[in-house]
Amino acid sequence: MSAFSRFTALSQTLPATVPFVGPEAIERNRGLVVKARIGANESGFGPAPSVLEAMRGAAETTWMYSDPENFELREALALHHGISRENIAVGGGIDGLLGEIARLVIEPGTPVVTSLGGYPTFNYHVNGFGGRLVTVPYAGDKEHLDGLLEAVKRENAPLVYFANPDNPMGSWWDADSVVTFARALPETTLLILDEAYGETAPEGTIPSISALIGQPNILRMRTFSKAYGLAGARIGYAIGTLGNTQAFDKIRNHFGMARISVQAALAALKDQAYLAEVIASIGASRERISRIAQSNGLLPLASATNFVTIDCGRDGTHARAIVDGLMEHGVFIRMPGVAPLNRCIRISVGPENDMALLEEALPLVLKRLA
Amino acid sequence: MSAFSRFTALSQTLPATVPFVGPEAIERNRGLVVKARIGANESGFGPAPSVLEAMRGAAETTWMYSDPENFELREALALHHGISRENIAVGGGIDGLLGEIARLVIEPGTPVVTSLGGYPTFNYHVNGFGGRLVTVPYAGDKEHLDGLLEAVKRENAPLVYFANPDNPMGSWWDADSVVTFARALPETTLLILDEAYGETAPEGTIPSISALIGQPNILRMRTFSKAYGLAGARIGYAIGTLGNTQAFDKIRNHFGMARISVQAALAALKDQAYLAEVIASIGASRERISRIAQSNGLLPLASATNFVTIDCGRDGTHARAIVDGLMEHGVFIRMPGVAPLNRCIRISVGPENDMALLEEALPLVLKRLA
C-alpha cells in the first residue's frame, strides 16, 4: 500500500469506494459481455443527430480550454427556463454539483437528511466531507415528504436531498406537494431538489421555475445525462439564487468542463423536437418493460423516469440473483441497495434490441431460480 | 444576493473568484476579438488527426457514462510508462487532481509550501480548503529548491508544490537536482511534482519514472492539455504509489470523466509520432517568439515549456500595459501575477499565423507605450 502518512484524519477513515460498479468492471471481473446496457439509466436512444454533428464539428476546438464562466451555456439555459444567467451554475453532471454542495455546507458531524435507499452518490459525497447521514424510510415506495421535513426539524439539518421523480423507485410527487414541502422547510435548511428525471415525468410533476426561484434555501438540479442522452458528456446544472450559484464559483474547478461536452449541451438544448421524440420513445419503452415484467409474474411500479422499478415479490437476495442471472445473458441492470426497496430490480429503458434481449432472458433466469 | 445562510464558515470567507480570466471573458468584457490565442499555454497545433478521428468516432458513444475505473486509460498509461495501472490515478486535468490532493491533505490552517508567483490554481485550491500558503521567492527566475526545502522543514508542512518545468517562468531544473530535492524532503511532506510541460523539456530534465516511483510522499502530475493539444478534454493523471492513487478513489467523482475525452487521450497516447512532430513545432515556435522579442529590444528567457516568458525590463504596470495593448490587436497573452516575475509577459507557442500577428502587433504596442 505505502500511502502518504499525513492525509487528513477524515481522509484516512474513508474507504476507497465507488458508489456504483460500472458495467465495464462487471464485464472484466466476471468475464461477461454486456449486450443490453440497461442498468445505469443512460439513454440508449442516444443524443440527437444534430448533437452528434455538433460534437464532431467541435472536435477540432478541443485544443482550447472551455470558457471558465460557461457564459454561452448559462445564457442558453437561462433563455430556456426564462430566468437569468446568474441563476445558473454549470458543473460536471449532477454528481459533480452534489460534491460541491456537500463541500459548501458540510463540516464533520453535520446532519444531512435523505431517504433510506436514496441516491448513493449523494451519500458518498456526504460521507466524503464527514457529514452524518440521517435517513428517512420511503413510504409506499415514495420518498416520505413529511418524514423528511420532520427529520430536518428534529436534527436542525442544514441540508436535505430529495429527488423528484425519484431514483431508484421511479415514483414521484405532484408539483404542488413539492412546493408545499419546499416552502415548509426552515430557511436554515438547503433543499437539493434533484430533477434529473424531470423531462420524463407527467405534466404537473415539476414545479414551475418561478415557483421556487426566489428561495435562497433551494437548489434545483438538472442534467443532460438522462432524456438528452449525454451521460458521457458530464453536464449538469443547478438553478438557484445568484448568491447560491456564486457559491459554486468559490470552489469549483473553473476550467473543468470538457469543451465538446458544452457544445453538445448547447446543441441538445436547441433540438427540442428530438427531445420530444425521445420522451415518447422512453414512455413506450417503459410500457414495454412493464409488460415484460407482468408476463413474467412480476409487478412493475409506475415510473416517471427513464427506468422501471419492478417488485420481484421477495427479498434482496432474490432480486440480486435476478440481476446477476440477467448479466449472464448479457443484460446489465441494477437494483436498489436497501431493504425494503431491494425486493425490486431496476431496468432502464432502451431501444427494441435491448428489450428483446430482456424479454428473452428474464423468463430463463426466473425459471432457473424457481 | 440572497445566499443560503448556513454555508460553512470557511465557504463564507472565500471570494467568488477565478484563478484565470478566460479569453472569452476578455472578449465579452472589452468588446474585442481574439485572433491569436497564445495566452493560456494551450497548443494551437492541436491534437493529432488520429485523435480528432477517434473523437468523432466516439461521439455516438456519449450516451454512456465513461468507465468509472478508467481501466483502459490507466492500463495504456501504465504500459507507456512501464509501471502498473495501480500507480496511476486519472482526473479532470491536473487542476482537478490538485483540488483532490488539497482536499486529502489540507485542514484549516495547514501550512502548504509553494513558490511566490507559482501556479495560481494550486493556490486557489489551497485557499479553498483553508490552507495557509507559505511562499518562497524564485531565485534567478527558477523555483528555489533549497528555499522550498527549508520552508517545508521550518513549517513542518505536509504539502509542497513544485513545477518542473516551471509555469509561469518556463525555467527548469535538471533531473538529478529534482531527485535530490525529492529525496531530501521529510517523508511527512507530500511533494506535488507538476510535470505538465514535461514533454517539451530538454533531455535530462524529467527524472525517470523509476527514480521516484517507490516514494509514498511523491505524486507526479501529467496532462494531455499541453503538448498533446487536448486542453479542452480535461484529462490529467497522477503517478504515485498504490496507496496514494487509491486515496483519490475515496473522494473523486467516479463518473466524472467525459467519455470522448478518455477516447481522445487513448488515441493521443498511441500517436507518439505526431507528438514528436508537435514537440519540434513547439521548439521552433519558441525560437520564433524569442526572435520577435529580441527584435523589439525585449529579453526572452530560456524555456522548457510551450511558452516563452519575456523580460520587458520594467515593472508589472508596464508588462500589464503590453498585455492589454496586444489584446487590442487581438493577440491574447498573459503575464505572471507577482513581483519580480511580473516584469515579464508570457506568450504561448502557436502556428505561424499567430506568430505573424504577434510580430506585427508587438512593435506597435511598444511604440505607443514609449
Short mmCIF file of N, CA and C in Angstrom, two decimals, chain B residues 283-342:
data_model
loop_
_atom_site.label_atom_id
_atom_site.label_comp_id
_atom_site.label_asym_id
_atom_site.label_seq_id
_atom_site.Cartn_x
_atom_site.Cartn_y
_atom_site.Cartn_z
N GLY B 283 9.19 23.73 -30.35
CA GLY B 283 10.56 24.24 -30.23
C GLY B 283 10.81 25.37 -31.23
N ALA B 284 10.36 25.16 -32.46
CA ALA B 284 10.55 26.19 -33.49
C ALA B 284 9.77 27.46 -33.14
N SER B 285 8.58 27.28 -32.59
CA SER B 285 7.76 28.43 -32.22
C SER B 285 8.38 29.19 -31.05
N ARG B 286 8.97 28.47 -30.13
CA ARG B 286 9.69 29.15 -29.04
C ARG B 286 10.80 30.04 -29.61
N GLU B 287 11.52 29.50 -30.58
CA GLU B 287 12.59 30.28 -31.23
C GLU B 287 12.01 31.53 -31.89
N ARG B 288 10.90 31.32 -32.56
CA ARG B 288 10.24 32.42 -33.28
C ARG B 288 9.84 33.52 -32.30
N ILE B 289 9.22 33.13 -31.19
CA ILE B 289 8.81 34.12 -30.18
C ILE B 289 10.03 34.85 -29.62
N SER B 290 11.09 34.10 -29.38
CA SER B 290 12.30 34.71 -28.83
C SER B 290 12.89 35.74 -29.78
N ARG B 291 12.88 35.40 -31.07
CA ARG B 291 13.42 36.35 -32.06
C ARG B 291 12.55 37.62 -32.12
N ILE B 292 11.24 37.41 -32.06
CA ILE B 292 10.35 38.58 -32.08
C ILE B 292 10.62 39.47 -30.87
N ALA B 293 10.80 38.85 -29.73
CA ALA B 293 11.08 39.62 -28.51
C ALA B 293 12.38 40.39 -28.67
N GLN B 294 13.41 39.69 -29.11
CA GLN B 294 14.73 40.34 -29.23
C GLN B 294 14.69 41.49 -30.23
N SER B 295 14.00 41.28 -31.33
CA SER B 295 13.99 42.34 -32.34
C SER B 295 13.20 43.55 -31.86
N ASN B 296 12.49 43.39 -30.74
CA ASN B 296 11.79 44.52 -30.13
C ASN B 296 12.50 45.01 -28.87
N GLY B 297 13.74 44.55 -28.67
CA GLY B 297 14.51 45.02 -27.53
C GLY B 297 14.12 44.41 -26.20
N LEU B 298 13.40 43.28 -26.25
CA LEU B 298 12.99 42.62 -25.01
C LEU B 298 13.83 41.35 -24.83
N LEU B 299 13.84 40.83 -23.61
CA LEU B 299 14.73 39.72 -23.29
C LEU B 299 13.93 38.41 -23.06
N PRO B 300 13.94 37.50 -24.03
CA PRO B 300 13.24 36.22 -23.83
C PRO B 300 14.05 35.33 -22.88
N LEU B 301 13.35 34.71 -21.95
CA LEU B 301 14.03 33.76 -21.06
C LEU B 301 14.04 32.38 -21.72
N ALA B 302 15.04 31.61 -21.38
CA ALA B 302 15.09 30.24 -21.90
C ALA B 302 13.86 29.49 -21.41
N SER B 303 13.30 28.61 -22.25
CA SER B 303 12.06 27.92 -21.89
C SER B 303 12.13 26.44 -22.20
N ALA B 304 11.60 25.66 -21.28
CA ALA B 304 11.48 24.22 -21.50
C ALA B 304 10.01 23.85 -21.71
N THR B 305 9.19 24.84 -21.98
CA THR B 305 7.73 24.64 -22.00
C THR B 305 7.15 24.98 -23.37
N ASN B 306 5.84 25.12 -23.43
CA ASN B 306 5.21 25.53 -24.69
C ASN B 306 4.89 27.03 -24.69
N PHE B 307 5.65 27.76 -23.92
CA PHE B 307 5.51 29.23 -23.91
C PHE B 307 6.89 29.83 -23.70
N VAL B 308 6.98 31.12 -23.96
CA VAL B 308 8.22 31.85 -23.68
C VAL B 308 7.87 33.04 -22.79
N THR B 309 8.59 33.15 -21.70
CA THR B 309 8.41 34.27 -20.80
C THR B 309 9.46 35.32 -21.16
N ILE B 310 9.01 36.55 -21.26
CA ILE B 310 9.85 37.62 -21.81
C ILE B 310 9.98 38.73 -20.79
N ASP B 311 11.22 39.02 -20.44
CA ASP B 311 11.51 40.10 -19.50
C ASP B 311 11.38 41.43 -20.25
N CYS B 312 10.42 42.25 -19.80
CA CYS B 312 10.17 43.52 -20.50
C CYS B 312 10.96 44.67 -19.87
N GLY B 313 11.76 44.32 -18.85
CA GLY B 313 12.76 45.27 -18.36
C GLY B 313 12.25 46.33 -17.41
N ARG B 314 10.95 46.33 -17.14
CA ARG B 314 10.45 47.35 -16.21
C ARG B 314 9.57 46.68 -15.16
N ASP B 315 8.46 47.27 -14.81
CA ASP B 315 7.67 46.72 -13.70
C ASP B 315 6.37 46.06 -14.19
N GLY B 316 5.55 45.67 -13.25
CA GLY B 316 4.32 45.00 -13.57
C GLY B 316 3.32 45.87 -14.32
N THR B 317 3.35 47.15 -14.04
CA THR B 317 2.45 48.07 -14.73
C THR B 317 2.77 48.13 -16.22
N HIS B 318 4.06 48.15 -16.50
CA HIS B 318 4.50 48.19 -17.89
C HIS B 318 4.12 46.88 -18.61
N ALA B 319 4.40 45.77 -17.95
CA ALA B 319 4.08 44.47 -18.57
C ALA B 319 2.57 44.36 -18.80
N ARG B 320 1.80 44.81 -17.83
CA ARG B 320 0.34 44.76 -17.96
C ARG B 320 -0.12 45.60 -19.16
N ALA B 321 0.52 46.73 -19.36
CA ALA B 321 0.16 47.60 -20.48
C ALA B 321 0.46 46.91 -21.81
N ILE B 322 1.52 46.12 -21.84
CA ILE B 322 1.83 45.37 -23.06
C ILE B 322 0.77 44.29 -23.29
N VAL B 323 0.43 43.57 -22.23
CA VAL B 323 -0.61 42.52 -22.34
C VAL B 323 -1.91 43.13 -22.84
N ASP B 324 -2.33 44.23 -22.22
CA ASP B 324 -3.58 44.87 -22.61
C ASP B 324 -3.49 45.45 -24.02
N GLY B 325 -2.34 46.01 -24.33
CA GLY B 325 -2.15 46.60 -25.66
C GLY B 325 -2.21 45.53 -26.75
N LEU B 326 -1.57 44.40 -26.53
CA LEU B 326 -1.61 43.31 -27.52
C LEU B 326 -3.04 42.83 -27.72
N MET B 327 -3.79 42.78 -26.63
CA MET B 327 -5.18 42.32 -26.76
C MET B 327 -5.98 43.25 -27.66
N GLU B 328 -5.66 44.51 -27.65
CA GLU B 328 -6.36 45.44 -28.55
C GLU B 328 -6.12 45.09 -30.01
N HIS B 329 -5.03 44.40 -30.26
CA HIS B 329 -4.75 43.91 -31.63
C HIS B 329 -5.24 42.47 -31.82
N GLY B 330 -5.96 41.96 -30.85
CA GLY B 330 -6.47 40.60 -30.96
C GLY B 330 -5.47 39.53 -30.56
N VAL B 331 -4.36 39.95 -29.93
CA VAL B 331 -3.34 38.99 -29.51
C VAL B 331 -3.48 38.76 -28.00
N PHE B 332 -4.00 37.58 -27.65
CA PHE B 332 -4.24 37.25 -26.24
C PHE B 332 -3.00 36.57 -25.64
N ILE B 333 -2.38 37.25 -24.68
CA ILE B 333 -1.27 36.63 -23.92
C ILE B 333 -1.55 36.85 -22.44
N ARG B 334 -0.70 36.30 -21.59
CA ARG B 334 -0.84 36.53 -20.15
C ARG B 334 0.50 36.97 -19.56
N MET B 335 0.54 37.12 -18.24
CA MET B 335 1.77 37.53 -17.56
C MET B 335 1.76 36.99 -16.13
N PRO B 336 2.92 36.83 -15.53
CA PRO B 336 2.97 36.41 -14.13
C PRO B 336 2.30 37.46 -13.24
N GLY B 337 1.79 37.01 -12.10
CA GLY B 337 0.98 37.91 -11.28
C GLY B 337 1.71 38.61 -10.16
N VAL B 338 2.96 38.23 -9.88
CA VAL B 338 3.62 38.68 -8.66
C VAL B 338 5.02 39.22 -8.99
N ALA B 339 5.41 40.31 -8.32
CA ALA B 339 6.77 40.85 -8.48
C ALA B 339 7.78 39.88 -7.87
N PRO B 340 9.00 39.78 -8.37
CA PRO B 340 9.51 40.50 -9.55
C PRO B 340 9.20 39.79 -10.88
N LEU B 341 8.44 38.67 -10.82
CA LEU B 341 8.16 37.95 -12.06
C LEU B 341 7.32 38.78 -13.02
N ASN B 342 6.54 39.69 -12.44
CA ASN B 342 5.58 40.44 -13.27
C ASN B 342 6.23 41.56 -14.07
#
